[in-house]
PDB file of C-alpha atoms and ligand atoms in Angstrom:
ATOM      1  CA  UNK Y   1     -10.059  20.880  23.002  1.00 91.00           C
ATOM      2  CA  UNK Y   2     -12.958  23.575  22.839  1.00 95.00           C
ATOM      3  CA  UNK Y   3     -15.996  23.462  24.878  1.00 96.00           C
ATOM      4  CA  UNK Y   4     -18.779  25.825  24.225  1.00 97.00           C
ATOM      5  CA  UNK Y   5     -22.270  26.336  25.636  1.00 97.00           C
ATOM      6  CA  UNK Y   6     -24.867  28.405  23.623  1.00 98.00           C
ATOM      7  CA  UNK Y   7     -27.819  29.661  25.024  1.00 98.00           C
ATOM      8  CA  UNK Y   8     -30.714  32.086  23.764  1.00 97.00           C
ATOM      9  CA  UNK Y   9     -34.329  32.229  23.645  1.00 97.00           C
ATOM     10  CA  UNK Y  10     -36.554  29.726  21.785  1.00 95.00           C
ATOM     11  CA  UNK Y  11     -36.409  30.098  18.080  1.00 93.00           C
ATOM     12  CA  UNK Y  12     -32.652  32.296  18.071  1.00 95.00           C
ATOM     13  CA  UNK Y  13     -31.030  29.727  16.129  1.00 94.00           C
ATOM     14  CA  UNK Y  14     -29.032  27.707  18.868  1.00 96.00           C
ATOM     15  CA  UNK Y  15     -29.334  24.253  16.962  1.00 93.00           C
ATOM     16  CA  UNK Y  16     -28.450  25.884  13.590  1.00 93.00           C
ATOM     17  CA  UNK Y  17     -25.275  27.460  15.044  1.00 97.00           C
ATOM     18  CA  UNK Y  18     -24.113  24.877  16.935  1.00 97.00           C
ATOM     19  CA  UNK Y  19     -24.469  22.618  14.068  1.00 95.00           C
ATOM     20  CA  UNK Y  20     -22.590  24.551  11.924  1.00 96.00           C
ATOM     21  CA  UNK Y  21     -19.725  25.360  14.221  1.00 97.00           C
ATOM     22  CA  UNK Y  22     -19.358  21.508  15.459  1.00 97.00           C
ATOM     23  CA  UNK Y  23     -19.734  20.136  11.828  1.00 96.00           C
ATOM     24  CA  UNK Y  24     -16.524  22.580  10.785  1.00 95.00           C
ATOM     25  CA  UNK Y  25     -14.312  22.243  14.131  1.00 96.00           C
ATOM     26  CA  UNK Y  26     -14.979  18.534  14.921  1.00 96.00           C
ATOM     27  CA  UNK Y  27     -17.012  19.057  17.588  1.00 97.00           C
ATOM     28  CA  UNK Y  28     -19.663  17.243  19.040  1.00 98.00           C
ATOM     29  CA  UNK Y  29     -23.156  18.913  19.159  1.00 97.00           C
ATOM     30  CA  UNK Y  30     -24.991  17.884  22.170  1.00 97.00           C
ATOM     31  CA  UNK Y  31     -28.428  18.981  22.528  1.00 96.00           C
ATOM     32  CA  UNK Y  32     -30.114  18.018  25.397  1.00 97.00           C
ATOM     33  CA  UNK Y  33     -33.832  18.829  23.559  1.00 95.00           C
ATOM     34  CA  UNK Y  34     -32.896  16.715  20.903  1.00 94.00           C
ATOM     35  CA  UNK Y  35     -32.305  13.996  23.460  1.00 96.00           C
ATOM     36  CA  UNK Y  36     -35.453  14.010  24.997  1.00 97.00           C
ATOM     37  CA  UNK Y  37     -37.258  14.278  21.739  1.00 93.00           C
ATOM     38  CA  UNK Y  38     -35.622  11.245  20.642  1.00 92.00           C
ATOM     39  CA  UNK Y  39     -36.704   9.477  23.726  1.00 96.00           C
ATOM     40  CA  UNK Y  40     -40.442  10.564  23.083  1.00 95.00           C
ATOM     41  CA  UNK Y  41     -40.231   9.158  19.597  1.00 91.00           C
ATOM     42  CA  UNK Y  42     -38.702   6.147  20.452  1.00 95.00           C
ATOM     43  CA  UNK Y  43     -41.475   5.744  23.470  1.00 96.00           C
ATOM     44  CA  UNK Y  44     -38.904   5.036  26.091  1.00 97.00           C
ATOM     45  CA  UNK Y  45     -39.470   5.097  29.545  1.00 97.00           C
ATOM     46  CA  UNK Y  46     -37.964   8.688  29.886  1.00 97.00           C
ATOM     47  CA  UNK Y  47     -39.763   9.771  26.751  1.00 97.00           C
ATOM     48  CA  UNK Y  48     -43.302   8.783  28.558  1.00 97.00           C
ATOM     49  CA  UNK Y  49     -41.919  10.701  31.907  1.00 96.00           C
ATOM     50  CA  UNK Y  50     -40.984  14.090  29.682  1.00 97.00           C
ATOM     51  CA  UNK Y  51     -43.636  14.102  26.678  1.00 97.00           C
ATOM     52  CA  UNK Y  52     -46.221  16.122  28.084  1.00 96.00           C
ATOM     53  CA  UNK Y  53     -43.988  18.447  30.289  1.00 97.00           C
ATOM     54  CA  UNK Y  54     -42.483  19.504  26.847  1.00 96.00           C
ATOM     55  CA  UNK Y  55     -45.825  19.771  24.609  1.00 95.00           C
ATOM     56  CA  UNK Y  56     -46.348  22.165  27.530  1.00 96.00           C
ATOM     57  CA  UNK Y  57     -43.604  24.135  27.379  1.00 96.00           C
ATOM     58  CA  UNK Y  58     -42.262  23.176  30.912  1.00 97.00           C
ATOM     59  CA  UNK Y  59     -38.939  22.290  31.678  1.00 97.00           C
ATOM     60  CA  UNK Y  60     -38.478  18.842  32.660  1.00 97.00           C
ATOM     61  CA  UNK Y  61     -37.005  18.217  36.184  1.00 98.00           C
ATOM     62  CA  UNK Y  62     -33.512  18.800  36.880  1.00 98.00           C
ATOM     63  CA  UNK Y  63     -32.672  15.151  38.343  1.00 97.00           C
ATOM     64  CA  UNK Y  64     -33.828  13.927  34.830  1.00 98.00           C
ATOM     65  CA  UNK Y  65     -32.182  16.668  32.829  1.00 98.00           C
ATOM     66  CA  UNK Y  66     -28.780  16.503  34.702  1.00 97.00           C
ATOM     67  CA  UNK Y  67     -28.511  12.529  34.525  1.00 97.00           C
ATOM     68  CA  UNK Y  68     -29.373  12.657  30.504  1.00 97.00           C
ATOM     69  CA  UNK Y  69     -26.626  15.510  30.039  1.00 97.00           C
ATOM     70  CA  UNK Y  70     -24.109  13.432  32.122  1.00 96.00           C
ATOM     71  CA  UNK Y  71     -24.497  10.210  30.658  1.00 96.00           C
ATOM     72  CA  UNK Y  72     -24.186  12.364  27.359  1.00 96.00           C
ATOM     73  CA  UNK Y  73     -20.858  14.084  28.278  1.00 95.00           C
ATOM     74  CA  UNK Y  74     -19.776  10.611  30.003  1.00 94.00           C
ATOM     75  CA  UNK Y  75     -19.990   9.074  26.617  1.00 95.00           C
ATOM     76  CA  UNK Y  76     -16.456  10.882  25.756  1.00 92.00           C
ATOM     77  CA  UNK Y  77     -16.946  10.914  21.872  1.00 94.00           C
ATOM     78  CA  UNK Y  78     -16.072  14.573  22.076  1.00 93.00           C
ATOM     79  CA  UNK Y  79     -12.179  14.489  21.099  1.00 93.00           C
ATOM     80  CA  UNK Y  80     -12.068  17.873  20.067  1.00 95.00           C
ATOM     81  CA  UNK Y  81     -14.313  19.208  22.435  1.00 96.00           C
ATOM     82  CA  UNK Y  82     -18.334  19.747  22.419  1.00 97.00           C
ATOM     83  CA  UNK Y  83     -20.899  22.647  21.573  1.00 98.00           C
ATOM     84  CA  UNK Y  84     -23.786  21.973  24.342  1.00 98.00           C
ATOM     85  CA  UNK Y  85     -27.033  23.484  23.540  1.00 96.00           C
ATOM     86  CA  UNK Y  86     -29.998  23.671  26.039  1.00 93.00           C
ATOM     87  CA  UNK Y  87     -28.038  22.824  29.288  1.00 97.00           C
ATOM     88  CA  UNK Y  88     -27.923  24.680  31.745  1.00 97.00           C
ATOM     89  CA  UNK Y  89     -30.891  26.258  31.957  1.00 97.00           C
ATOM     90  CA  UNK Y  90     -31.381  27.112  35.643  1.00 97.00           C
ATOM     91  CA  UNK Y  91     -28.875  28.397  38.373  1.00 95.00           C
ATOM     92  CA  UNK Y  92     -28.612  24.779  39.972  1.00 97.00           C
ATOM     93  CA  UNK Y  93     -27.721  23.130  36.668  1.00 97.00           C
ATOM     94  CA  UNK Y  94     -25.331  25.744  36.023  1.00 95.00           C
ATOM     95  CA  UNK Y  95     -23.478  24.354  39.282  1.00 93.00           C
ATOM     96  CA  UNK Y  96     -23.666  20.887  38.495  1.00 94.00           C
ATOM     97  CA  UNK Y  97     -22.406  21.547  35.096  1.00 94.00           C
ATOM     98  CA  UNK Y  98     -19.057  24.031  36.361  1.00 91.00           C
ATOM     99  CA  UNK Y  99     -18.739  21.386  38.984  1.00 91.00           C
ATOM    100  CA  UNK Y 100     -17.525  19.036  36.270  1.00 90.00           C
ATOM    101  CA  UNK Y 101     -16.531  21.054  32.854  1.00 90.00           C
ATOM    102  CA  UNK Y 102     -14.311  24.030  32.339  1.00 89.00           C
ATOM    103  CA  UNK Y 103     -15.796  25.924  29.397  1.00 92.00           C
ATOM    104  CA  UNK Y 104     -13.850  28.204  26.910  1.00 93.00           C
ATOM    105  CA  UNK Y 105     -16.667  30.598  26.185  1.00 94.00           C
ATOM    106  CA  UNK Y 106     -20.525  30.811  26.245  1.00 97.00           C
ATOM    107  CA  UNK Y 107     -22.349  31.838  22.921  1.00 98.00           C
ATOM    108  CA  UNK Y 108     -25.411  34.078  23.967  1.00 98.00           C
ATOM    109  CA  UNK Y 109     -27.863  34.425  21.045  1.00 98.00           C
ATOM    110  CA  UNK Y 110     -29.410  37.635  21.798  1.00 97.00           C
ATOM    111  CA  UNK Y 111     -32.986  37.913  20.232  1.00 96.00           C
ATOM    112  CA  UNK Y 112     -35.798  40.327  21.372  1.00 96.00           C
ATOM    113  CA  UNK Y 113     -39.142  38.134  22.711  1.00 94.00           C
ATOM    114  CA  UNK Y 114     -41.002  40.151  19.693  1.00 90.00           C
ATOM    115  CA  UNK Y 115     -39.326  38.406  17.021  1.00 93.00           C
ATOM    116  CA  UNK Y 116     -39.362  34.998  18.730  1.00 94.00           C
ATOM    117  CA  UNK Y 117     -42.907  34.354  18.040  1.00 93.00           C
ATOM    118  CA  UNK Y 118     -42.699  35.074  14.306  1.00 92.00           C
ATOM    119  CA  UNK Y 119     -39.609  32.829  13.666  1.00 93.00           C
ATOM    120  CA  UNK Y 120     -41.034  30.043  16.402  1.00 94.00           C
ATOM    121  CA  UNK Y 121     -44.154  29.560  15.088  1.00 93.00           C
ATOM    122  CA  UNK Y 122     -42.738  29.468  11.477  1.00 93.00           C
ATOM    123  CA  UNK Y 123     -40.372  26.679  12.534  1.00 93.00           C
ATOM    124  CA  UNK Y 124     -40.728  22.899  11.092  1.00 95.00           C
ATOM    125  CA  UNK Y 125     -38.499  19.935  11.809  1.00 92.00           C
ATOM    126  CA  UNK Y 126     -37.769  16.794   9.981  1.00 93.00           C
ATOM    127  CA  UNK Y 127     -39.626  14.101  11.381  1.00 90.00           C
ATOM    128  CA  UNK Y 128     -36.733  11.665  10.397  1.00 90.00           C
ATOM    129  CA  UNK Y 129     -33.568  13.775  10.176  1.00 88.00           C
ATOM    130  CA  UNK Y 130     -34.402  16.242  12.617  1.00 84.00           C
ATOM    131  CA  UNK Y 131     -32.982  19.283  10.341  1.00 86.00           C
ATOM    132  CA  UNK Y 132     -34.570  22.656  10.970  1.00 87.00           C
ATOM    133  CA  UNK Y 133     -36.564  24.552   8.430  1.00 90.00           C
ATOM    134  CA  UNK Y 134     -38.378  28.084   8.771  1.00 89.00           C
ATOM    135  CA  UNK Y 135     -40.862  28.970   6.504  1.00 90.00           C
ATOM    136  CA  UNK Y 136     -39.578  32.527   6.494  1.00 85.00           C
ATOM    137  CA  UNK Y 137     -36.005  32.379   6.206  1.00 80.00           C
ATOM    138  CA  UNK Y 138     -34.870  28.656   5.014  1.00 83.00           C
ATOM    139  CA  UNK Y 139     -37.926  26.866   3.369  1.00 91.00           C
ATOM    140  CA  UNK Y 140     -37.557  23.655   1.761  1.00 95.00           C
ATOM    141  CA  UNK Y 141     -37.464  22.980  -1.509  1.00 95.00           C
ATOM    142  CA  UNK Y 142     -40.893  21.312  -1.704  1.00 95.00           C
ATOM    143  CA  UNK Y 143     -43.404  21.953   0.749  1.00 94.00           C
ATOM    144  CA  UNK Y 144     -43.473  19.892   3.623  1.00 95.00           C
ATOM    145  CA  UNK Y 145     -40.628  17.494   2.944  1.00 97.00           C
ATOM    146  CA  UNK Y 146     -37.113  17.483   3.809  1.00 96.00           C
ATOM    147  CA  UNK Y 147     -34.430  18.583   1.385  1.00 96.00           C
ATOM    148  CA  UNK Y 148     -31.397  16.168   3.300  1.00 95.00           C
ATOM    149  CA  UNK Y 149     -33.434  12.766   3.816  1.00 97.00           C
ATOM    150  CA  UNK Y 150     -37.174  13.748   2.090  1.00 97.00           C
ATOM    151  CA  UNK Y 151     -38.695  13.185   5.669  1.00 96.00           C
ATOM    152  CA  UNK Y 152     -42.080  14.497   6.365  1.00 96.00           C
ATOM    153  CA  UNK Y 153     -41.670  18.065   7.889  1.00 97.00           C
ATOM    154  CA  UNK Y 154     -43.345  18.776  11.103  1.00 95.00           C
ATOM    155  CA  UNK Y 155     -44.568  21.333  13.823  1.00 95.00           C
ATOM    156  CA  UNK Y 156     -42.707  20.737  17.446  1.00 92.00           C
ATOM    157  CA  UNK Y 157     -45.207  19.905  19.397  1.00 92.00           C
ATOM    158  CA  UNK Y 158     -43.733  22.808  21.918  1.00 94.00           C
ATOM    159  CA  UNK Y 159     -43.813  25.188  19.008  1.00 95.00           C
ATOM    160  CA  UNK Y 160     -47.539  26.706  19.898  1.00 94.00           C
ATOM    161  CA  UNK Y 161     -48.525  30.145  21.041  1.00 94.00           C
ATOM    162  CA  UNK Y 162     -49.480  28.637  24.614  1.00 95.00           C
ATOM    163  CA  UNK Y 163     -46.247  26.512  24.948  1.00 96.00           C
ATOM    164  CA  UNK Y 164     -44.190  29.693  23.933  1.00 96.00           C
ATOM    165  CA  UNK Y 165     -45.590  31.727  26.662  1.00 96.00           C
ATOM    166  CA  UNK Y 166     -44.119  29.127  29.035  1.00 96.00           C
ATOM    167  CA  UNK Y 167     -40.944  28.937  27.532  1.00 96.00           C
ATOM    168  CA  UNK Y 168     -39.980  32.316  27.565  1.00 97.00           C
ATOM    169  CA  UNK Y 169     -41.250  32.629  30.790  1.00 97.00           C
ATOM    170  CA  UNK Y 170     -38.962  30.183  32.032  1.00 97.00           C
ATOM    171  CA  UNK Y 171     -36.266  31.814  29.907  1.00 97.00           C
ATOM    172  CA  UNK Y 172     -36.198  35.153  31.552  1.00 97.00           C
ATOM    173  CA  UNK Y 173     -36.715  33.785  35.138  1.00 98.00           C
ATOM    174  CA  UNK Y 174     -34.476  30.495  35.291  1.00 97.00           C
ATOM    175  CA  UNK Y 175     -31.790  31.096  32.074  1.00 96.00           C
ATOM    176  CA  UNK Y 176     -31.274  34.661  32.460  1.00 96.00           C
ATOM    177  CA  UNK Y 177     -29.666  34.304  35.571  1.00 95.00           C
ATOM    178  CA  UNK Y 178     -27.531  31.364  34.395  1.00 95.00           C
ATOM    179  CA  UNK Y 179     -25.993  34.081  32.199  1.00 94.00           C
ATOM    180  CA  UNK Y 180     -25.076  36.443  35.176  1.00 92.00           C
ATOM    181  CA  UNK Y 181     -23.340  33.121  36.492  1.00 91.00           C
ATOM    182  CA  UNK Y 182     -21.530  32.556  33.415  1.00 93.00           C
ATOM    183  CA  UNK Y 183     -20.480  36.163  33.221  1.00 91.00           C
ATOM    184  CA  UNK Y 184     -18.909  36.071  36.437  1.00 88.00           C
ATOM    185  CA  UNK Y 185     -17.043  33.099  35.784  1.00 80.00           C
ATOM    186  CA  UNK Y 186     -16.768  32.903  32.177  1.00 72.00           C
ATOM    187  CA  UNK Y 187     -16.320  34.627  28.897  1.00 85.00           C
ATOM    188  CA  UNK Y 188     -19.865  35.363  27.789  1.00 96.00           C
ATOM    189  CA  UNK Y 189     -19.962  36.708  23.969  1.00 96.00           C
ATOM    190  CA  UNK Y 190     -23.331  38.439  23.382  1.00 97.00           C
ATOM    191  CA  UNK Y 191     -24.371  37.899  19.596  1.00 98.00           C
ATOM    192  CA  UNK Y 192     -27.088  39.345  17.740  1.00 98.00           C
ATOM    193  CA  UNK Y 193     -29.318  36.724  16.672  1.00 97.00           C
ATOM    194  CA  UNK Y 194     -31.044  38.605  14.395  1.00 95.00           C
ATOM    195  CA  UNK Y 195     -28.490  38.829  11.716  1.00 95.00           C
ATOM    196  CA  UNK Y 196     -28.239  35.935   8.747  1.00 93.00           C
ATOM    197  CA  UNK Y 197     -27.565  32.484   9.490  1.00 92.00           C
ATOM    198  CA  UNK Y 198     -23.668  33.349   8.033  1.00 96.00           C
ATOM    199  CA  UNK Y 199     -23.507  36.512   9.796  1.00 97.00           C
ATOM    200  CA  UNK Y 200     -24.026  34.934  13.229  1.00 98.00           C
ATOM    201  CA  UNK Y 201     -21.746  32.466  12.369  1.00 98.00           C
ATOM    202  CA  UNK Y 202     -19.351  34.691  11.575  1.00 98.00           C
ATOM    203  CA  UNK Y 203     -19.552  36.724  14.498  1.00 98.00           C
ATOM    204  CA  UNK Y 204     -19.465  34.106  16.722  1.00 98.00           C
ATOM    205  CA  UNK Y 205     -16.071  32.538  15.500  1.00 97.00           C
ATOM    206  CA  UNK Y 206     -14.345  36.494  15.300  1.00 97.00           C
ATOM    207  CA  UNK Y 207     -15.408  36.843  19.203  1.00 96.00           C
ATOM    208  CA  UNK Y 208     -13.756  33.588  20.074  1.00 95.00           C
ATOM    209  CA  UNK Y 209     -10.770  33.710  17.416  1.00 95.00           C
ATOM    210  CA  UNK Y 210     -11.844  30.668  15.512  1.00 95.00           C
ATOM    211  CA  UNK Y 211     -10.877  29.836  12.094  1.00 95.00           C
ATOM    212  CA  UNK Y 212     -12.867  32.115   9.657  1.00 94.00           C
ATOM    213  CA  UNK Y 213     -16.289  30.405   8.282  1.00 94.00           C
ATOM    214  CA  UNK Y 214     -16.518  29.804   4.875  1.00 88.00           C
ATOM    215  CA  UNK Y 215     -20.050  28.840   3.553  1.00 84.00           C
TER     216      UNK Y 215
HETATM  217  P1  LIG I 301     -35.246  23.243  23.456  1.00 68.93           P
HETATM  218  O1  LIG I 301     -34.835  22.087  22.249  1.00 68.93           O
HETATM  219  O2  LIG I 301     -33.936  23.364  23.864  1.00 68.93           O
HETATM  220  O3  LIG I 301     -35.804  24.127  23.375  1.00 68.93           O
HETATM  221  O4  LIG I 301     -35.656  21.829  24.606  1.00 68.93           O
HETATM  222  C1  LIG I 301     -36.838  21.387  24.466  1.00 68.93           C
HETATM  223  C2  LIG I 301     -37.696  20.929  25.859  1.00 68.93           C
HETATM  224  O5  LIG I 301     -36.674  19.898  26.260  1.00 68.93           O
HETATM  225  C3  LIG I 301     -37.531  22.142  26.520  1.00 68.93           C
HETATM  226  O6  LIG I 301     -38.939  22.960  26.818  1.00 68.93           O
HETATM  227  C4  LIG I 301     -37.885  21.314  28.292  1.00 68.93           C
HETATM  228  O7  LIG I 301     -38.738  20.392  28.360  1.00 68.93           O
HETATM  229  C5  LIG I 301     -36.823  20.066  27.789  1.00 68.93           C
HETATM  230  N1  LIG I 301     -35.109  20.279  28.388  1.00 68.93           N
HETATM  231  C6  LIG I 301     -34.123  20.440  27.556  1.00 68.93           C
HETATM  232  N2  LIG I 301     -33.116  20.991  28.018  1.00 68.93           N
HETATM  233  C7  LIG I 301     -33.415  21.015  29.509  1.00 68.93           C
HETATM  234  C8  LIG I 301     -33.040  21.479  30.717  1.00 68.93           C
HETATM  235  N3  LIG I 301     -31.544  21.356  30.465  1.00 68.93           N
HETATM  236  N4  LIG I 301     -33.779  21.316  31.717  1.00 68.93           N
HETATM  237  C9  LIG I 301     -34.871  20.605  31.457  1.00 68.93           C
HETATM  238  N5  LIG I 301     -35.798  21.001  30.726  1.00 68.93           N
HETATM  239  C10 LIG I 301     -34.825  20.408  29.435  1.00 68.93           C
END
């Protein structure tokens, strides 16, 4: 059983790296942001509650974030473990999380804020299957069309200059302390997230003694 948390500023590649790691090692990739986005897309009650908060780049309330995460983890479909992305995001969530789960490691994707803006504003998401593209590094073969499913590529509502300022501020104010907390209790691997997708994945495997990555 392997349980990892992946933490990093917006646009540092958390979802990309978690997806590769999970697919290869039979782990479940749990993205709290994806759960909220799908609630918004499906016009659920939770979706209505979080839509504006998310679009502004603000964090959803702890009670709701904890409830959604606990319910997802309670599905217990993660026979070989999980990689959780987007949780915990502040000290309270970290304490809540550590009460229930032992973590094998924390992957901290390290990227300077100066690089974030460039990457986040170039990010596109498939509206149908959720695959991430980047107009700088991983362009789709046909502009605006998903290589995987042919869906439309859209910009995340919170990938704007205004929302990004809020997200970065929250990250440094609230999520940086989570790393300090994990550093005391767990193994935090700081990985240079400015390297290529493959190099980052290799570095993660190397740091945790996992089977090598064969792209
Ligand atoms: P992400 O895809 O991880 O960037 O998350 C997108 C948005 O979902 C965030 O900006 C928050 O509004 C919300 N969100 C995701 N995870 C959490 C969390 N753990 N606590 C509060 N809000 C969250």
